[in-house]
Structures are given as C-alpha cells and as structure tokens.
mmCIF file with all atom_site columns, C-alpha atoms in Angstrom:
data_model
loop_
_atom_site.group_PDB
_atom_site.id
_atom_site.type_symbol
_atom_site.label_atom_id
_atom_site.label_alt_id
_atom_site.label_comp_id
_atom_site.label_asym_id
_atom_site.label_entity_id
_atom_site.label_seq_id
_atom_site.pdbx_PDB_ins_code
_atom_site.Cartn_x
_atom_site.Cartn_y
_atom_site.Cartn_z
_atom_site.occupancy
_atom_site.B_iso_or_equiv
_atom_site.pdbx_formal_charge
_atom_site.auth_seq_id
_atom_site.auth_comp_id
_atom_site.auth_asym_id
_atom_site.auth_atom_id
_atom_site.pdbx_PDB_model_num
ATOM 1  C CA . UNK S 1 1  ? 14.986  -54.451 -10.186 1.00 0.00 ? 1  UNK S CA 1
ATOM 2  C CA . UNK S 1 2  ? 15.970  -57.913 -11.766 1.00 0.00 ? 2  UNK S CA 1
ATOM 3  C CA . UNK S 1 3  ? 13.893  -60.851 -11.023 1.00 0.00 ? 3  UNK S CA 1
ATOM 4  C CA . UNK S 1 4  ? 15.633  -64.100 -11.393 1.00 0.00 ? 4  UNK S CA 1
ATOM 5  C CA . UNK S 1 5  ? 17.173  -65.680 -14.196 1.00 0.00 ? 5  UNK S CA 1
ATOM 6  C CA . UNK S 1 6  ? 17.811  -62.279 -15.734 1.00 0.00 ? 6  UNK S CA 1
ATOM 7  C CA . UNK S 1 7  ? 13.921  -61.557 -15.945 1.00 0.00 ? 7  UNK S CA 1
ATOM 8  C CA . UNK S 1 8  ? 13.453  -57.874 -16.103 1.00 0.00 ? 8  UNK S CA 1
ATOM 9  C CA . UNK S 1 9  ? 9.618   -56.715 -14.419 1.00 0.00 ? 9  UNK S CA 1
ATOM 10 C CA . UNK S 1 10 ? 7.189   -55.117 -16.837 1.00 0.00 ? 10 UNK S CA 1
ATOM 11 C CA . UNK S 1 11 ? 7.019   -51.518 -16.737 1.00 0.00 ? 11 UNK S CA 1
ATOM 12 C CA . UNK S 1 12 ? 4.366   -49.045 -15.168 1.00 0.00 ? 12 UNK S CA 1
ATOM 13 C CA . UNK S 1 13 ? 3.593   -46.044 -17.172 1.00 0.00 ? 13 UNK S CA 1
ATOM 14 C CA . UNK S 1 14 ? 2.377   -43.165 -15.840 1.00 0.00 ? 14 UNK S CA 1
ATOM 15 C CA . UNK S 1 15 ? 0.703   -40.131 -17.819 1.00 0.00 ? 15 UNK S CA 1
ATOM 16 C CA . UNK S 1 16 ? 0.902   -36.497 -16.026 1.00 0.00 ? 16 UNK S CA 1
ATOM 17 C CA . UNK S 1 17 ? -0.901  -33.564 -16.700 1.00 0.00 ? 17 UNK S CA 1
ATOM 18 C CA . UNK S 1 18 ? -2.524  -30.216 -14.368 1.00 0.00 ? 18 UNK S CA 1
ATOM 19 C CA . UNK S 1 19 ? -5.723  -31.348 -14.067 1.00 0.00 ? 19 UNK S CA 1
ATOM 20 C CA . UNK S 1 20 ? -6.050  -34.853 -15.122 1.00 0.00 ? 20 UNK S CA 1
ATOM 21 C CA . UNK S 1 21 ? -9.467  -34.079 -16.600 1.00 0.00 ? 21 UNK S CA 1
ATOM 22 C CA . UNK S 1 22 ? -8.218  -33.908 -20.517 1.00 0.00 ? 22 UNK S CA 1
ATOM 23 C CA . UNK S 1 23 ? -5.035  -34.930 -21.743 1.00 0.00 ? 23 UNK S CA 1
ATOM 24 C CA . UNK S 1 24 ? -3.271  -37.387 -19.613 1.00 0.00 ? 24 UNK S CA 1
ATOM 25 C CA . UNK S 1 25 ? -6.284  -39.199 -19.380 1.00 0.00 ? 25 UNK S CA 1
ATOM 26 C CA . UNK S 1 26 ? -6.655  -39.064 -23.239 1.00 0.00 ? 26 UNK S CA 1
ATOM 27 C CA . UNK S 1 27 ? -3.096  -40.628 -23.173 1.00 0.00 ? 27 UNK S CA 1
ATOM 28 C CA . UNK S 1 28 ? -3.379  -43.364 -20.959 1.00 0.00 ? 28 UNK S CA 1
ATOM 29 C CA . UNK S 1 29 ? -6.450  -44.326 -23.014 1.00 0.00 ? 29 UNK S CA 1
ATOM 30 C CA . UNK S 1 30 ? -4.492  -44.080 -26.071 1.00 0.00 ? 30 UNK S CA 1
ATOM 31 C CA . UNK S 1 31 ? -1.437  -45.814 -24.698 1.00 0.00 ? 31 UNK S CA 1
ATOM 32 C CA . UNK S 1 32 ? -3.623  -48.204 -23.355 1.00 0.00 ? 32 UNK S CA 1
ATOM 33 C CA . UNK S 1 33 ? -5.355  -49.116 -26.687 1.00 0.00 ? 33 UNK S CA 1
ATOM 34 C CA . UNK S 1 34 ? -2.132  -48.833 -28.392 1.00 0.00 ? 34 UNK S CA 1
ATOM 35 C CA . UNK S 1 35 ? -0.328  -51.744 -25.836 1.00 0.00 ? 35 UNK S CA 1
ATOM 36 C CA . UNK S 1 36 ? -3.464  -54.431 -26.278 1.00 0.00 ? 36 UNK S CA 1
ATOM 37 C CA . UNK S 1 37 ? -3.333  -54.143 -30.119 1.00 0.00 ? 37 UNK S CA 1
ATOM 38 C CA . UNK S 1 38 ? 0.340   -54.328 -29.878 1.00 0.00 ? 38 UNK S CA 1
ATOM 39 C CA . UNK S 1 39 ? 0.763   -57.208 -27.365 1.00 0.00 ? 39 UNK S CA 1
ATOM 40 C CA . UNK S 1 40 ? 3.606   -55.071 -25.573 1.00 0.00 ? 40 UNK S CA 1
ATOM 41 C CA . UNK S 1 41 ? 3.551   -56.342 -21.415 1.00 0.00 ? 41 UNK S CA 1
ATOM 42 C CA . UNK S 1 42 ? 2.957   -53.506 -18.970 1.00 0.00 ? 42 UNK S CA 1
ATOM 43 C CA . UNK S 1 43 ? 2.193   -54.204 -15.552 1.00 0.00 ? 43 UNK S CA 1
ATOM 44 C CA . UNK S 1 44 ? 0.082   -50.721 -15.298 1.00 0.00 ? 44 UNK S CA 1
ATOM 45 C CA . UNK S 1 45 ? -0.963  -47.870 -17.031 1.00 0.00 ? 45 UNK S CA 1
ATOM 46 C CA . UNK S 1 46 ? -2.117  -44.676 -14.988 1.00 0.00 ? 46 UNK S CA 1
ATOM 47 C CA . UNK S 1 47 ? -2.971  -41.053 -15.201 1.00 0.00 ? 47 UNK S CA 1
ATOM 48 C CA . UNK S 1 48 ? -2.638  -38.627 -12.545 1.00 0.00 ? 48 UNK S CA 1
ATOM 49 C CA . UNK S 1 49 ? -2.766  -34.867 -12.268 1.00 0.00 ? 49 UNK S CA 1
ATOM 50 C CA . UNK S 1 50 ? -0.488  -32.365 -10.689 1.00 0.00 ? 50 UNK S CA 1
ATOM 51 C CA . UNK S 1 51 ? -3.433  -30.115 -8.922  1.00 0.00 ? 51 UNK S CA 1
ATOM 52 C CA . UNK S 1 52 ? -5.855  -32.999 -9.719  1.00 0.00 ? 52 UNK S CA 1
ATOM 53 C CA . UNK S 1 53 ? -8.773  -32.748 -6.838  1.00 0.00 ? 53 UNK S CA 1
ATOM 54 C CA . UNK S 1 54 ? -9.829  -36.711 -6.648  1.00 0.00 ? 54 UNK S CA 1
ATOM 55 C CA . UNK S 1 55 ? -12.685 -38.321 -7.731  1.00 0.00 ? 55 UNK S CA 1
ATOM 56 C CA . UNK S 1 56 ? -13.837 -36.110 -10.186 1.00 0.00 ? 56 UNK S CA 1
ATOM 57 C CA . UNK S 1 57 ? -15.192 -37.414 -13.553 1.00 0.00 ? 57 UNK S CA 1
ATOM 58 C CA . UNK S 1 58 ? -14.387 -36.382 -16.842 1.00 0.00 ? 58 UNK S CA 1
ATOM 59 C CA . UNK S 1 59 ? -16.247 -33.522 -18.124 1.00 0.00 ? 59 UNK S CA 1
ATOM 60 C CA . UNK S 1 60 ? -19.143 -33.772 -20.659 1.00 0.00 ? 60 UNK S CA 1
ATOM 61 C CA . UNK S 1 61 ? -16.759 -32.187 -23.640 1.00 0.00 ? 61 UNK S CA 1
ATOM 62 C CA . UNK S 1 62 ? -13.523 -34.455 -22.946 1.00 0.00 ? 62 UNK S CA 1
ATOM 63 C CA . UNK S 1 63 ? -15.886 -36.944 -23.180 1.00 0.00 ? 63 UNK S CA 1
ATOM 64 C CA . UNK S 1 64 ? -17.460 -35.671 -26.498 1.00 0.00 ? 64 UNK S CA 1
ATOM 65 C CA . UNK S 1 65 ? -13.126 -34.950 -27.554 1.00 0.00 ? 65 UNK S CA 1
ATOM 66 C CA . UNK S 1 66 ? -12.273 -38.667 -26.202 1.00 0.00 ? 66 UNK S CA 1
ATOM 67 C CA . UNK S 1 67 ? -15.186 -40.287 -27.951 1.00 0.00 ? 67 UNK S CA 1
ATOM 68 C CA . UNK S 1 68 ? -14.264 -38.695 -31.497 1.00 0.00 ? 68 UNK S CA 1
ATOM 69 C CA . UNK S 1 69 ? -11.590 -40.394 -31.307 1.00 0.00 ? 69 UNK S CA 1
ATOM 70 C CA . UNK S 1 70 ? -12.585 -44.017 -30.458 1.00 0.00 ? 70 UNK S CA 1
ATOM 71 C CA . UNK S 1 71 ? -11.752 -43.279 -26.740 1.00 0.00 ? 71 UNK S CA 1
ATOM 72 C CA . UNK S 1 72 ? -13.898 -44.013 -24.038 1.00 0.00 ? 72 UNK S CA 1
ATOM 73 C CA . UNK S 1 73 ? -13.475 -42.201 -20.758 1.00 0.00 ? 73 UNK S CA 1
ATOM 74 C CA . UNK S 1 74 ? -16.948 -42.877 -19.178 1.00 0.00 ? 74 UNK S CA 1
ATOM 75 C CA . UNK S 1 75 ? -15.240 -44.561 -16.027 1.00 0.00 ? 75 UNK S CA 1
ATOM 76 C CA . UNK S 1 76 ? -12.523 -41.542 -15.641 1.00 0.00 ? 76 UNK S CA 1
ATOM 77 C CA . UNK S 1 77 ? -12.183 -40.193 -11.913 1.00 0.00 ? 77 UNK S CA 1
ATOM 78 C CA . UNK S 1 78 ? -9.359  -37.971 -11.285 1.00 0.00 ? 78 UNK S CA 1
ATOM 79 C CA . UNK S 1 79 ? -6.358  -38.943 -9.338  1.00 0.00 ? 79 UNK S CA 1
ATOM 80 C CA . UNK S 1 80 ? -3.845  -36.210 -7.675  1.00 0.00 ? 80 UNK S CA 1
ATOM 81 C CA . UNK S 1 81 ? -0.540  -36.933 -8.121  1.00 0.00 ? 81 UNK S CA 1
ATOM 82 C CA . UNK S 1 82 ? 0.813   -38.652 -5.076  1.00 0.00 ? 82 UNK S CA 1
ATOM 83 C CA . UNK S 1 83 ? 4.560   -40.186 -4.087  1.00 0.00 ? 83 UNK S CA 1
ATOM 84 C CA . UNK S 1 84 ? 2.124   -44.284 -4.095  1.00 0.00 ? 84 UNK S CA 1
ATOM 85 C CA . UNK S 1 85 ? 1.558   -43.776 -7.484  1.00 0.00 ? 85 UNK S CA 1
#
C-alpha cells in the first residue's frame, strides 16, 4: 500500500516457529534489539507460534538461553498463530 506522496508504510515483521516458547521469540528479541541500535523504522515486531496454546510464558531454561545472550524474555506470553496477526 502507498501512502501519499510516494510514502511507502513501515513494515511489520513477524517471527514463526511450533511452539513460540524458544526460538521465534528469541528472534523477535533479537530483531528487535538489532532495529533500535540500527535506527531502521518498523511499525511492529511479533512472534507467534504455529500450535502455540496462548498465554503461556516462557519457560525457566529459554529464559536462562535468552538471558545468556543479553535477551530478556521475562514478559513473553505465547501467541497462536492467527489470520489478525
């Protein structure tokens, strides 16, 4: 979709995995870093899983995985992959 005077909309980005407990989460945390140091414009960054039950946080050893990184995924709850997202 073009907005006017040529002006192209900021993209969405959207990170898919099974569960959405481990890696897309890890991803969209990553990307998410990755875009704020870089000063690139996205309108939104998501995860979602593909059998994803909702609401579920992240387990006790992604967050142990995340957090060696530098990631945080304290706040994580799950998201099933729907046709709104």
């Amino acid at each position: 979709t073009k907005l006017p005077g040529g002006l192209v909309p900021a993209p969405r980005v959207l990170f898919v995995c099974h569960g959405n407990l481990y890696r897309s989460s890890a991803a969209a945390a990553t990307f998410s870093e990755d875009v704020e140091r870089s000063g690139f414009l996205v309108s939104s960054i998501q995860s979602a899983g593909l059998m994803a039950s909702e609401n579920r946080p992240a387990p006790d050893d992604a967050l142990a995985a995340a957090s060696s990184l530098g990631l945080n995924l304290e706040g994580h709850l799950t998201t099933p992959l729907t046709t709104q997202i």
